Each structure stands twice: as C-alpha cells, then as structure tokens.
Amino acid sequence: MLEQGTISIHTENIFPIIKKWLYSDHEIFLRELVSNAVDAIQKLRMVARSGEYGGDVDHPEITIILDREKKTLAIADTGLGMTAEEVKKYITQVAFSSAEEFVQKYKGNGDQEIIGHFGLGFYSAFMVASRVEIDTLSYKAGATPVHWTCDGSTEFTLEDGQRTSVGTTVTLTLQDDELGYLEPARIRELVRKYCDFLPVPIKLDGEQINKQIAPWKSSPSSLSKEEYLEFYRYLYPFQEDPLLWVHLNTDYPFVVNGILYFPKLRPDIDVTKGQIKLFCNQVFVSDNCEEIIPRFLLPLRGVIDSTDIPLNVSRSFLQNDRTVRKIADYIAKKVGDRLNELYREDPDAYVRSWKDLGTFVKFGSLNDEKFKKQVEDILIYRTTATLSTPAEEDEWSTQGGIVVDGQAYTTLKEYLERNKARHANRVYYCTDEVNQATYVQLLKGQGIEVLFMDSFIDTHFVPWLEQTYSDVKFLRVDAELDETLIDKDQSSEIIDPGSNKTRSEQIKALFESVLKKPKLTIRTEALKSGNSGDAPPAMILLPETSRRMQEMMAMMQQQLNVQLPEQHTLVVNTTHPLIQNLLNLSQGTIIQTSGSSETAALVEKLCHYIYDLALMSQRGFDANGMQQFSERASQVLTQLTAMAVR
C-alpha cells in the first residue's frame, strides 16, 4: 500500500451533501463519468500533438462493462490516465477541476474541446454506488498503475494497480436500489439521451451505441437537405417534417453552434414551452432553453451547443447574464435573416409555410423591436383580391405581391397604397372566413379588398398594428358598413300616406315590436348587391371597440367561446326581396285586424328567422340556440308550404 489519507473537503462542499444531492436525477452520473472519459481522450490527443506522447491516439474508445454478479458498472477509456500524485490532486480534492488548468497549459495544440469545468462530476458516482474504484495508468514515461478506492466516506485508499494500458477505468459497485443501471437497455437509453453525439465511440457488449457525429458541428454547406431532415426525425420521431431550419455557427464574440427547426404548429403544441435541446460540447444538458431562446421562438425545435452559456453545478439551470442575452439576440437575428432569405429566394415556399411561420413572425414583432425591424417588410396577409388571369397575376407580382395556387398575398404597405383612392388609411380585415363570409362577400362585391387575419395571435396583433400605424384605422368586416355599400338613391325613404312613415321606419318598427330586445339596435339600410346579388336580408354589426372589450374579458376569464355582446346592431336590408315581402305581409288587412291571425304569426316567425340567419352568419349557435332555430325554421317552412298548396 502506497498511502492512506483523508479527502480534503472545503466547508462549502460538505461531502455527504454532495454525494446525496449533487444532482436531482441520479442517472446524471453516467453522463458525468462518460464526459470525463471523453475529456481524458481529448487531453491525450493534445499531449500527442505537443510531442510529449508517441502512442496511438487514432483509435480512441470508451467501454461500458456491466457485471450483474458483482453488481458493478465500469467505464473504461483510452485517455491520458493519471499518476498517483494526479489522483490525489484531482480526485481527492473535491471541487477542484483540472480542465481549465490543462487547457491553459496546452492551449494552441489542437481544437479538441474539454467538457469538464466543474470538478464535481466524478462524485456523482456516489449517488448510485456504495464503492467507487479507479484503475489508471498515466501516459507519462515511467508511470506506474494506480488503484484508488473510496466507500463513500471521506476515507480513501491509494495503492499500486494492475492496469497495463494507458487510460482509466472507473468501477462502481452499485447500491441495491440502483441495480437498474445494470440493464443494457437502460444504459443504451442514457447514452442516447446524454452522450449520443460525443466524438468518441462508446461501446457496450462490443457494439458502438452512440451516433458520434454531431451535425450541428458541421459546416452548413456540407449538409444536404435530407441530412437536415434525418437529424430532425431522429430528434423528434413521429413528427411531421419541419418547414425550414436555421444553422447557427459562430465563435465570436461567443461560441454557439446549433440547428433550429421551424415545426408545423399543431393545436397540441404548447407555444410557451421550449423544446430545444441544450448541449455543452456535444453533451446533452437540458430540454429547457427558455433563458437563451427569445420567448417568441420557444416553439422552435432543434439543438443549441455552447460553452459560453454559464451553468450551475448540475448543468441544468441557466444563469441570465449578459452573454446569454447577447446569444439570444444573435439567435433572433439569425432567424430573421433566414426568413428574409426565404422570402427573397423562394417566395412560394414562404407563402406555403406562412400559416405556421406567421405565428413566429407576428409574435416576434410583438415582443422584440429589433426582430420587428428585420421582418416588417415580409409580414404578409392573404387577401380577397381576385386574380383570374395570368396577366393579373404578373401585375400583382410586379407590385410586390405573391400569388400561390391562385390566391393572392400582400403586405400591409402594398394594401394601403393600392386602396388609398377608395378608402385611404382604412384596413378591412376578416378573422373568421366561414362565419364572416357574408360580410366578406358584401365588401368584395363592391370591389373592397379584405385582408384575412385569422390566426389565434391576430387578436393581439391587430391592436399592435394600430399602435404601429397610428394613422390607419383597422376595421373588422362586421364592425361597420362602408359608405360604398349603401345605396342612397332608393325609394325606401318615400313616406307612406297611410302610416305617415317611410318604408325604412316601418321595417324598423316591425322588427322592434317583434324581437322586443331593448339592447338591440335596429338599423335599416339599402344595401347594394354585387353581380351575384349577395347582399343578405339582414346582418349583425359589432362595434370595433365594444367587441374587442368583450374578447378581452373572455380571454381574462379563460372563456373558450366569446359570447355575442347584448348591445349589438341588426342591419335590415330594405332592398332585399324577403324584407319587402315581409313588410307587405305585415301591412295586409288580416294582420291589421287581428294580431293573432295566421299571417301575423307568420310575420313574427319570419322576423325571428331573419334575425337568426343574421346571427348564424356572425357565429354558430350553441346547442340551445340551434334547437330554437331548427324549430322556428320548421314552423316557417310548414306554414309557407301550407299556404302554397291551398
């Protein structure tokens, strides 16, 4: 026996606490010990480059050996090994790491990265082991093998060893409640999770079990599209292929490598939870990158690898310091650059991806002023502009618009310029193509262009646009009627000598008396019809301010469906044949003599039915509303068919 001694412990690093609580997950021990083994191999390569070692460094490997009978797990490497003095210096002094000292000594002798900067990783072994042994032989000429043993107390034994090849083997005698780590499947799982991309082969039962190649460390020009996609499928199996990706590669003023993917945004994706994997020198650290990824990019997927991101002792908590903020800015800029590149070089692909990309771009514009300036010229909107001929499509494209599958897209700047003669500084937009189809068709019939802002983020994005474009008024299609939609020359304003009221006043009075809704405003207008005669008999208008207030309250109360405000406007179209026929029915002699007549009942049902149709065009009914509508529709149709067959 060469020596017996006591491990040196600083008061701030009490050994039992380190042994028991060093990491929240016990499985981390394998990552730490394999990382140490990779460090040892990288150090030997650096020593060889300096000319201090002439042995083989071209066939490195790490071997994991499981022995169920002995309850041991061993990790053997072909690294530089240690002398007895180095074991005492680097192993028996807790929290002393040799990595930085070594890097300083051999700086400039190679580009291998040294993983360890913490000095506590080795002691993670004691979270799962009742005894830890080290068998090591240094590369140094004349070195003798060393055997070190510790049972988890502060006592250790250092003696002559039996190892005959340069390198180190760390052997753990596992605690009884940690024997699951003797299962080969469990070891393969942990290597895949933490060590898959380490640049040294890791073998178990004679088979290499890690991929070894880290694509994000490669030059972007050396990777094909299929290789990028294969890497994504490997990281996120059973997912749809991504829309596009951004390759990060910089070493100044900080080191960041990575590949970030834009996924298709399915409804079940939590946009507030990051899914980017954080690595440090190709060692997996965490699935949590919230502090180094701008908030609006959290739904991105992929890998970020950096040695300049400060980690705490467990390597799982990121410190929010100046470097991290600079890295976040760099990532946001690279994403903005990539989006602009796609917009310029492949606008069709940009448009086809916009349904998903738009969420990132809009959210980024809301939250990051620098990013907003980067992307403000590539914010696009689907529009109702009809392009029916190739010549029209060509003209649209020359004006900066994009046409894909016959559908036109435009920027807000182009929209305002194109429509300044018709409605200067007004933007008409639609948030629900189905429920607002009547309103869209009415505007489109009069040549008014409507933008579709129908993603979930647009509820917040439209108010932001109003702040950005303070001189522009944004109006949802159901907010108010443009003057061009109203026919001012209709004869409906002629006074009826019998009632001394205009037809409009008579229609308004009829609906007020039947519907009996004091908070409902009845408004009569002569609406113009386009070529298809698409002006409805009635429609609901929701004033922009009150509607937004209702939506905000619903959001604060976490209501899934926004209720129709009680105070809304029913616009009755006095030029529609249904409304004219209804007025004529109401003025018949039978209904005038008896309010309970068959005709009077039909008029009431028709008024409710017309109001229901207007509500249905605004939004769908709930179960009770649909039942009432179905009953009324059945009654109206029954009565009309009965009258027709008489």
XYZ file of C-alpha atoms in Angstrom:
646
model
C 0.000 0.000 0.000
C 1.406 3.369 -1.042
C -0.625 5.622 1.175
C -3.758 6.122 3.226
C -5.257 9.549 3.753
C -8.292 11.754 4.136
C -10.130 13.544 1.333
C -9.735 17.304 1.602
C -13.150 18.963 1.863
C -13.884 22.660 1.911
C -16.601 23.755 4.304
C -18.806 24.921 1.432
C -18.583 21.477 -0.213
C -19.601 19.088 2.526
C -19.081 15.618 1.094
C -22.274 13.880 2.283
C -24.429 16.641 0.819
C -22.580 16.476 -2.484
C -22.927 12.715 -2.570
C -26.639 12.758 -1.887
C -27.907 15.975 -3.541
C -25.352 16.886 -6.200
C -27.850 16.223 -8.996
C -31.625 15.972 -8.937
C -31.523 12.945 -11.290
C -29.252 10.085 -10.275
C -28.915 9.000 -13.902
C -26.679 12.044 -14.487
C -23.758 10.043 -13.078
C -23.337 8.219 -16.386
C -23.194 11.481 -18.325
C -20.548 12.867 -15.964
C -18.318 9.806 -15.998
C -18.530 9.384 -19.776
C -17.803 13.107 -20.200
C -14.728 12.719 -18.001
C -13.614 9.813 -20.172
C -14.006 11.889 -23.343
C -12.018 14.689 -21.698
C -9.225 12.259 -20.903
C -9.103 11.104 -24.534
C -9.128 14.682 -25.872
C -6.345 15.631 -23.476
C -4.202 12.730 -24.669
C -4.628 13.918 -28.252
C -3.482 17.392 -27.249
C -0.474 15.965 -25.452
C 0.383 13.891 -28.530
C 0.232 16.995 -30.726
C 2.672 18.702 -28.393
C 5.140 15.831 -28.921
C 5.032 14.572 -25.330
C 3.385 11.260 -26.215
C 4.094 8.953 -29.143
C 1.489 6.240 -28.566
C -1.715 5.547 -30.521
C -4.348 8.268 -30.262
C -6.191 7.487 -33.508
C -8.386 4.673 -32.198
C -9.954 6.009 -29.005
C -12.937 4.368 -27.365
C -14.959 4.252 -24.196
C -16.242 0.898 -22.990
C -19.066 0.303 -20.527
C -18.895 -3.059 -18.730
C -21.830 -4.448 -16.741
C -21.426 -7.315 -14.258
C -24.677 -8.476 -12.679
C -22.998 -10.975 -10.370
C -20.634 -8.424 -8.851
C -23.225 -5.608 -9.116
C -20.640 -3.436 -10.848
C -20.734 -0.929 -13.664
C -17.377 0.104 -15.129
C -16.467 2.861 -17.604
C -13.068 2.388 -19.264
C -11.337 4.909 -21.521
C -8.158 5.108 -23.581
C -7.324 8.592 -22.333
C -4.210 10.028 -20.767
C -4.604 8.331 -17.358
C -3.278 9.655 -14.032
C -0.291 9.261 -11.781
C -0.691 8.769 -8.034
C 0.056 12.450 -7.485
C -2.576 13.465 -10.044
C -5.166 11.189 -8.434
C -4.506 12.876 -5.104
C -4.677 16.316 -6.685
C -7.684 15.900 -8.960
C -9.773 13.217 -7.248
C -9.246 13.606 -3.513
C -9.729 17.369 -3.524
C -13.441 17.865 -4.103
C -14.457 20.717 -6.396
C -11.016 21.051 -7.962
C -11.187 20.664 -11.728
C -8.112 20.035 -13.834
C -9.813 21.016 -17.085
C -9.054 24.724 -17.087
C -5.512 24.214 -15.806
C -4.880 21.655 -18.550
C -6.350 23.848 -21.309
C -4.101 26.734 -20.312
C -1.012 24.506 -20.424
C -1.726 23.020 -23.844
C -3.508 25.956 -25.470
C -2.859 26.041 -29.205
C -2.075 22.332 -29.538
C -5.410 21.340 -31.084
C -9.036 22.234 -31.412
C -10.480 19.497 -29.167
C -12.974 20.759 -26.634
C -12.610 19.891 -22.960
C -16.001 19.252 -21.418
C -15.326 19.449 -17.704
C -15.227 22.811 -15.982
C -16.879 21.882 -12.710
C -14.808 19.401 -10.731
C -17.760 17.693 -9.061
C -18.908 15.379 -11.858
C -16.853 12.424 -10.684
C -18.545 12.434 -7.290
C -21.949 11.958 -8.897
C -20.938 8.280 -8.928
C -21.625 8.127 -5.200
C -25.302 8.879 -5.759
C -25.688 5.316 -7.083
C -22.595 3.485 -5.808
C -21.607 2.155 -2.389
C -17.983 1.926 -3.525
C -16.051 3.567 -6.347
C -12.698 2.329 -7.667
C -10.278 3.891 -10.122
C -7.690 1.891 -12.052
C -5.456 4.185 -14.075
C -2.123 4.300 -15.887
C -0.638 7.630 -16.959
C 0.818 8.221 -20.439
C 3.958 9.665 -18.824
C 7.170 7.731 -19.246
C 7.959 5.506 -16.268
C 4.445 5.887 -14.783
C 3.117 3.000 -12.703
C -0.529 1.900 -12.480
C -2.600 3.222 -9.595
C -5.666 1.826 -7.828
C -7.896 4.201 -5.808
C -10.848 3.111 -3.679
C -13.481 5.017 -1.692
C -16.599 3.651 0.014
C -18.494 6.937 0.086
C -16.999 8.181 3.310
C -14.160 10.685 3.496
C -11.701 7.769 3.695
C -9.847 6.582 0.573
C -7.161 4.046 -0.276
C -4.433 4.647 -2.861
C -2.211 1.727 -3.859
C -0.392 0.099 -6.746
C -2.684 -1.016 -9.543
C -2.728 -3.765 -12.181
C -3.662 -1.763 -15.321
C -1.310 -2.388 -18.260
C -2.590 0.098 -20.883
C -2.727 3.880 -20.778
C -6.141 5.114 -19.665
C -8.593 4.923 -16.789
C -11.346 2.583 -15.625
C -13.882 3.790 -13.067
C -15.775 0.905 -11.429
C -18.948 1.442 -9.423
C -20.341 -1.145 -7.031
C -23.997 -0.176 -7.221
C -26.290 0.262 -4.252
C -29.089 -2.293 -4.031
C -31.766 0.215 -5.034
C -29.772 1.314 -8.103
C -29.321 -2.069 -9.785
C -31.491 -0.966 -12.711
C -28.320 0.539 -14.191
C -27.088 -2.990 -14.841
C -29.723 -3.401 -17.560
C -28.158 -2.910 -21.024
C -31.377 -1.273 -22.308
C -31.176 1.336 -19.552
C -27.551 2.151 -20.393
C -28.360 2.448 -24.105
C -31.212 4.815 -23.248
C -28.962 7.053 -21.140
C -26.148 7.110 -23.690
C -28.625 8.069 -26.407
C -30.045 10.821 -24.226
C -26.849 12.381 -22.894
C -23.853 11.148 -24.865
C -25.113 10.274 -28.322
C -23.107 12.955 -30.104
C -19.836 12.758 -28.197
C -16.924 12.495 -30.654
C -15.630 9.194 -29.252
C -17.124 5.716 -29.846
C -18.952 4.405 -26.770
C -19.235 0.635 -26.709
C -21.411 -1.812 -24.791
C -21.085 -5.565 -25.312
C -18.749 -4.904 -28.218
C -21.215 -2.656 -30.086
C -20.955 1.112 -30.581
C -24.102 2.637 -29.066
C -23.673 6.358 -29.796
C -24.031 8.186 -33.120
C -20.763 10.092 -32.516
C -21.343 12.634 -35.325
C -22.975 15.946 -34.277
C -24.499 17.541 -37.421
C -24.597 20.986 -35.830
C -20.796 20.935 -35.613
C -20.564 20.504 -39.383
C -20.403 23.329 -41.897
C -23.861 24.208 -43.276
C -22.550 23.782 -46.800
C -21.545 20.188 -46.069
C -25.043 19.043 -45.055
C -27.726 18.121 -47.569
C -31.433 18.777 -47.168
C -32.012 15.103 -46.452
C -29.340 15.099 -43.734
C -31.025 18.044 -42.013
C -34.365 16.216 -42.216
C -32.876 12.947 -40.955
C -31.454 14.734 -37.931
C -34.856 16.292 -37.178
C -36.595 12.929 -37.494
C -34.013 11.436 -35.145
C -34.573 14.146 -32.532
C -38.366 14.213 -32.899
C -39.617 10.861 -34.208
C -43.196 10.504 -35.486
C -43.471 14.242 -36.176
C -44.182 15.970 -39.466
C -41.149 17.277 -41.297
C -40.203 20.864 -40.394
C -40.897 23.887 -42.577
C -37.294 25.118 -42.665
C -34.220 25.371 -40.474
C -31.516 27.785 -39.350
C -27.922 26.647 -38.857
C -26.087 28.567 -36.120
C -22.317 28.706 -36.333
C -20.278 31.443 -34.676
C -17.181 31.604 -32.486
C -17.079 35.347 -31.816
C -17.847 37.108 -29.524
C -19.185 33.835 -28.105
C -19.282 30.221 -29.221
C -22.661 28.973 -30.410
C -23.420 26.075 -32.710
C -26.784 24.574 -33.437
C -29.611 23.807 -35.814
C -33.059 25.259 -35.157
C -36.139 23.957 -36.958
C -39.496 25.617 -37.605
C -42.106 22.908 -36.947
C -45.637 22.832 -38.249
C -47.758 24.219 -35.428
C -50.296 21.614 -34.461
C -53.079 22.538 -31.998
C -51.465 20.425 -29.269
C -48.133 22.283 -29.356
C -47.570 24.356 -26.229
C -46.053 27.566 -27.609
C -44.980 28.614 -24.099
C -42.749 25.587 -23.546
C -39.347 25.275 -25.153
C -38.432 22.088 -26.996
C -34.861 22.965 -27.984
C -32.180 20.676 -26.601
C -29.223 22.368 -24.918
C -25.774 20.804 -25.266
C -22.354 21.755 -23.940
C -19.506 20.343 -26.040
C -21.896 17.771 -27.505
C -23.036 16.608 -24.055
C -26.788 16.901 -23.511
C -27.597 19.294 -20.689
C -31.284 20.135 -20.741
C -34.531 20.315 -22.689
C -35.038 23.734 -21.164
C -33.640 26.644 -23.162
C -36.109 29.340 -22.133
C -33.446 31.727 -20.880
C -31.364 31.734 -24.038
C -34.172 31.496 -26.592
C -36.264 34.608 -27.224
C -39.765 33.937 -25.966
C -41.325 34.118 -29.402
C -39.034 31.340 -30.643
C -39.864 28.837 -27.905
C -41.900 26.613 -30.277
C -38.773 26.088 -32.387
C -37.063 22.716 -32.133
C -33.508 21.550 -32.541
C -30.165 21.871 -30.784
C -28.047 24.661 -29.321
C -24.497 23.877 -28.231
C -22.415 26.491 -26.444
C -19.542 26.608 -24.000
C -20.301 30.250 -23.226
C -23.625 29.610 -21.524
C -22.958 29.610 -17.759
C -24.330 26.554 -15.985
C -24.743 25.804 -12.323
C -23.255 22.717 -10.719
C -25.983 20.453 -12.100
C -25.629 21.846 -15.624
C -29.415 22.171 -15.750
C -30.036 25.774 -14.764
C -29.076 28.691 -16.945
C -27.966 31.975 -15.475
C -29.435 35.064 -17.084
C -26.301 37.076 -17.675
C -25.092 39.494 -20.344
C -23.619 36.784 -22.565
C -26.869 34.848 -22.547
C -28.785 37.959 -23.633
C -26.315 38.528 -26.456
C -26.712 34.928 -27.557
C -30.493 35.352 -27.557
C -30.152 38.452 -29.739
C -27.857 36.555 -32.095
C -30.342 33.699 -32.433
C -33.225 36.093 -33.135
C -31.168 37.877 -35.793
C -30.194 34.624 -37.484
C -33.842 33.571 -37.581
C -34.830 36.933 -39.083
C -32.066 36.645 -41.678
C -33.229 33.158 -42.642
C -36.839 34.276 -43.060
C -35.800 37.200 -45.245
C -33.627 34.867 -47.296
C -36.554 32.502 -47.882
C -38.876 35.390 -48.773
C -36.416 36.672 -51.392
C -35.253 33.386 -52.854
C -38.374 31.209 -52.679
C -41.485 33.326 -52.077
C -43.795 30.428 -52.955
C -42.271 28.289 -50.195
C -42.521 31.262 -47.838
C -46.245 31.645 -48.562
C -46.958 27.915 -48.289
C -45.329 27.941 -44.849
C -46.908 31.208 -43.746
C -49.749 29.637 -41.794
C -47.133 28.369 -39.331
C -44.329 30.864 -39.918
C -46.718 33.774 -39.471
C -47.221 32.903 -35.821
C -43.474 33.133 -35.151
C -43.068 36.326 -37.159
C -46.046 38.093 -35.591
C -45.206 37.018 -32.051
C -41.630 38.151 -32.598
C -42.798 41.517 -33.891
C -44.928 41.947 -30.773
C -42.078 41.140 -28.385
C -38.799 42.184 -29.978
C -38.241 45.595 -31.543
C -35.044 44.535 -33.330
C -36.720 41.484 -34.803
C -39.717 43.571 -35.825
C -37.489 45.849 -37.884
C -35.971 42.792 -39.533
C -39.278 41.292 -40.629
C -41.634 44.245 -41.064
C -41.299 44.105 -44.848
C -42.062 40.385 -45.042
C -45.244 40.359 -42.943
C -47.815 39.156 -45.449
C -51.589 38.714 -45.432
C -53.919 36.636 -47.535
C -56.302 38.914 -49.406
C -59.627 38.722 -51.253
C -58.096 40.359 -54.329
C -59.208 38.237 -57.294
C -56.558 37.408 -59.873
C -58.252 35.439 -62.620
C -55.752 35.744 -65.466
C -52.001 35.220 -65.813
C -51.649 38.885 -66.752
C -53.295 39.959 -63.482
C -51.036 37.609 -61.529
C -47.961 39.020 -63.258
C -49.052 42.566 -62.486
C -49.679 41.614 -58.855
C -46.217 40.103 -58.574
C -44.523 43.166 -60.069
C -46.207 45.241 -57.354
C -44.551 43.112 -54.682
C -47.433 40.705 -54.051
C -47.202 36.918 -54.155
C -49.612 34.520 -55.856
C -49.737 30.863 -54.854
C -52.368 28.477 -56.224
C -54.390 31.430 -57.468
C -54.525 33.004 -54.001
C -53.057 36.470 -53.537
C -50.889 37.637 -50.648
C -49.842 41.174 -49.897
C -48.019 43.307 -47.364
C -49.859 45.978 -45.422
C -47.874 48.719 -47.129
C -48.948 47.444 -50.546
C -52.585 47.161 -49.416
C -52.693 50.759 -48.211
C -51.065 52.060 -51.371
C -53.388 50.060 -53.608
C -56.576 51.205 -51.853
C -55.764 54.794 -50.928
C -58.114 56.197 -53.589
C -61.072 54.072 -52.454
C -60.646 54.134 -48.659
C -57.498 55.915 -47.567
C -55.898 54.715 -44.318
C -58.592 52.102 -43.713
C -57.931 48.384 -43.495
C -60.807 45.920 -43.667
C -59.947 42.542 -42.210
C -61.602 39.198 -41.569
C -60.857 36.926 -38.602
C -63.167 34.015 -39.454
C -63.518 33.138 -43.108
C -66.524 30.884 -42.522
C -68.635 32.856 -40.061
C -67.801 36.203 -41.662
C -68.281 35.009 -45.250
C -71.416 37.132 -45.738
C -69.600 40.306 -44.752
C -66.567 39.479 -46.884
C -68.740 38.806 -49.938
C -70.628 42.067 -49.447
C -67.398 44.086 -49.409
C -65.830 42.062 -52.179
C -68.954 42.599 -54.323
C -68.334 46.337 -54.169
C -64.658 45.976 -55.042
C -63.363 46.442 -51.486
C -60.302 44.348 -50.657
C -60.293 42.452 -47.356
C -57.271 41.020 -45.541
C -57.503 37.734 -43.647
C -56.160 37.944 -40.099
C -57.480 34.653 -38.822
C -54.719 33.080 -36.717
C -55.084 32.902 -32.946
C -52.377 35.528 -32.444
C -54.178 38.152 -34.543
C -56.413 39.109 -31.617
C -53.278 40.691 -30.124
C -51.607 41.539 -33.408
C -54.286 43.889 -34.779
C -54.130 46.276 -31.771
C -50.338 46.239 -32.137
C -50.688 47.166 -35.813
C -52.899 50.087 -34.802
C -50.182 51.361 -32.495
C -47.551 50.899 -35.171
C -49.681 52.531 -37.875
C -51.328 55.198 -35.741
C -52.877 56.984 -38.737
C -54.577 53.824 -40.031
C -57.987 52.579 -38.884
C -58.424 48.811 -38.740
C -61.999 47.601 -39.114
C -63.208 44.051 -38.932
C -65.669 43.324 -41.713
C -68.565 43.127 -39.255
C -67.701 46.364 -37.449
C -69.442 48.909 -39.650
C -70.699 49.474 -43.178
C -68.546 51.292 -45.669
C -70.402 54.129 -47.380
C -69.883 52.447 -50.739
C -72.117 49.580 -49.589
C -75.176 51.777 -49.056
C -77.475 52.862 -51.894
C -78.553 56.423 -51.143
C -80.958 56.677 -54.075
C -83.515 54.089 -53.034
C -87.217 54.896 -52.900
C -87.500 53.314 -49.455
C -87.368 56.771 -47.925
C -90.669 57.803 -49.560
C -93.331 58.423 -46.906
C -96.310 56.055 -46.925
C -99.501 58.179 -46.731
C -101.334 55.533 -44.696
C -98.838 55.367 -41.823
C -97.034 58.658 -42.396
C -93.760 56.701 -42.113
C -91.066 55.851 -44.606
C -90.675 52.204 -45.565
C -87.453 52.130 -43.604
C -89.214 53.407 -40.495
C -91.986 50.836 -40.943
C -89.470 47.985 -41.246
C -87.578 49.189 -38.196
C -90.769 49.470 -36.141
C -91.843 45.975 -37.219
C -88.611 44.308 -36.091
C -88.522 46.276 -32.824
C -92.070 45.232 -31.966
C -91.476 41.560 -32.774
C -87.971 40.992 -31.391
C -88.508 43.011 -28.201
C -84.799 43.353 -27.394
C -84.184 46.739 -25.735
C -80.380 46.426 -26.020
C -80.565 45.559 -29.711
C -80.209 48.469 -32.127
C -82.293 48.069 -35.290
C -80.881 49.907 -38.275
C -82.326 49.920 -41.783
C -80.161 50.428 -44.858
C -80.499 49.906 -48.588
C -77.516 47.643 -49.241
C -76.034 47.397 -52.699
C -75.701 43.967 -54.242
C -72.783 42.943 -56.371
C -73.024 40.995 -59.586
C -74.068 37.894 -57.683
C -76.777 39.701 -55.713
C -75.084 38.733 -52.477
C -76.426 41.385 -50.087
C -78.175 39.495 -47.241
C -81.640 40.339 -45.858
C -80.048 41.316 -42.538
C -76.680 41.314 -40.825
C -75.193 41.855 -37.377
C -72.699 44.653 -36.737
C -70.406 44.608 -33.718
C -68.777 47.981 -32.998
C -64.995 47.515 -33.013
C -64.361 48.934 -29.528
C -67.075 47.038 -27.652
C -66.293 43.795 -29.485
C -62.621 43.976 -28.523
C -63.569 44.692 -24.928
C -65.789 41.602 -24.945
C -62.967 39.492 -26.379
C -60.527 40.809 -23.774
C -62.914 39.962 -20.941
C -63.418 36.469 -22.355
C -59.667 35.972 -22.547
C -59.157 37.167 -18.950
C -61.886 34.788 -17.776
C -60.419 31.985 -19.927
C -63.633 31.504 -21.864
C -63.239 29.334 -24.934
C -66.116 30.966 -26.818
C -66.719 34.691 -26.870
C -70.380 35.461 -26.292
C -72.195 37.859 -28.581
C -72.478 41.222 -26.801
C -76.058 42.045 -25.824
C -75.544 45.505 -27.285
C -75.194 44.949 -30.999
C -76.772 46.217 -34.181
C -79.109 44.425 -36.573
C -78.892 45.992 -40.027
C -82.022 45.171 -42.037
C -81.531 45.410 -45.805
C -84.557 47.305 -47.123
C -83.786 46.384 -50.749
C -83.863 42.644 -50.202
C -86.978 40.941 -51.651
C -87.523 38.971 -48.436
C -87.712 42.161 -46.381
C -90.019 43.845 -48.904
C -92.317 40.828 -48.950
C -92.296 40.734 -45.157
C -93.362 44.386 -44.987
C -96.145 43.770 -47.464
C -97.353 40.806 -45.409
C -97.355 42.872 -42.240
C -99.482 45.547 -43.941
C -102.155 43.071 -45.065
C -105.731 43.608 -43.913
C -105.831 40.350 -41.988
C -102.917 41.115 -39.741
C -104.158 44.651 -39.139
C -107.487 43.439 -37.765
C -106.120 40.712 -35.564
C -102.642 40.363 -34.136
C -103.264 36.632 -33.561
C -104.062 35.788 -37.162
C -102.176 33.185 -39.177
C -100.466 35.899 -41.234
C -99.454 37.814 -38.117
C -97.929 34.641 -36.647
C -96.006 34.040 -39.869
C -94.666 37.619 -39.851
C -93.410 37.149 -36.284
C -91.746 33.868 -37.130
C -90.117 35.405 -40.221
C -88.726 38.342 -38.220
C -87.154 35.933 -35.733
C -85.966 33.727 -38.571
C -84.265 36.639 -40.344
C -82.590 37.648 -37.077
C -81.461 34.041 -36.587
C -79.943 33.989 -40.068
C -78.040 37.176 -39.280
C -76.770 35.653 -36.015
C -75.773 32.487 -37.811
C -73.710 34.498 -40.288
C -71.956 36.141 -37.364
C -71.175 32.968 -35.405
C -72.519 29.497 -34.800
C -75.290 28.765 -32.281
C -74.842 26.849 -29.078
C -76.931 23.693 -28.609
C -79.961 25.557 -27.250
C -79.815 28.266 -29.915
C -79.555 25.696 -32.700
C -82.575 23.823 -31.349
C -84.664 27.014 -31.304
C -83.527 27.923 -34.806
C -84.419 24.486 -36.133
C -87.865 24.657 -34.554
C -88.558 28.120 -35.999
C -87.295 27.123 -39.431
C -89.540 24.060 -39.412
C -92.547 26.132 -38.369
C -91.930 28.793 -41.033
C -91.478 26.259 -43.812
C -94.538 24.287 -42.699
C -96.732 27.397 -42.685
C -95.408 28.633 -46.050
C -95.935 25.268 -47.748
C -99.430 25.032 -46.264
C -100.280 28.435 -47.718
C -98.792 27.450 -51.081
C -100.901 24.305 -51.515
C -104.219 25.938 -50.692
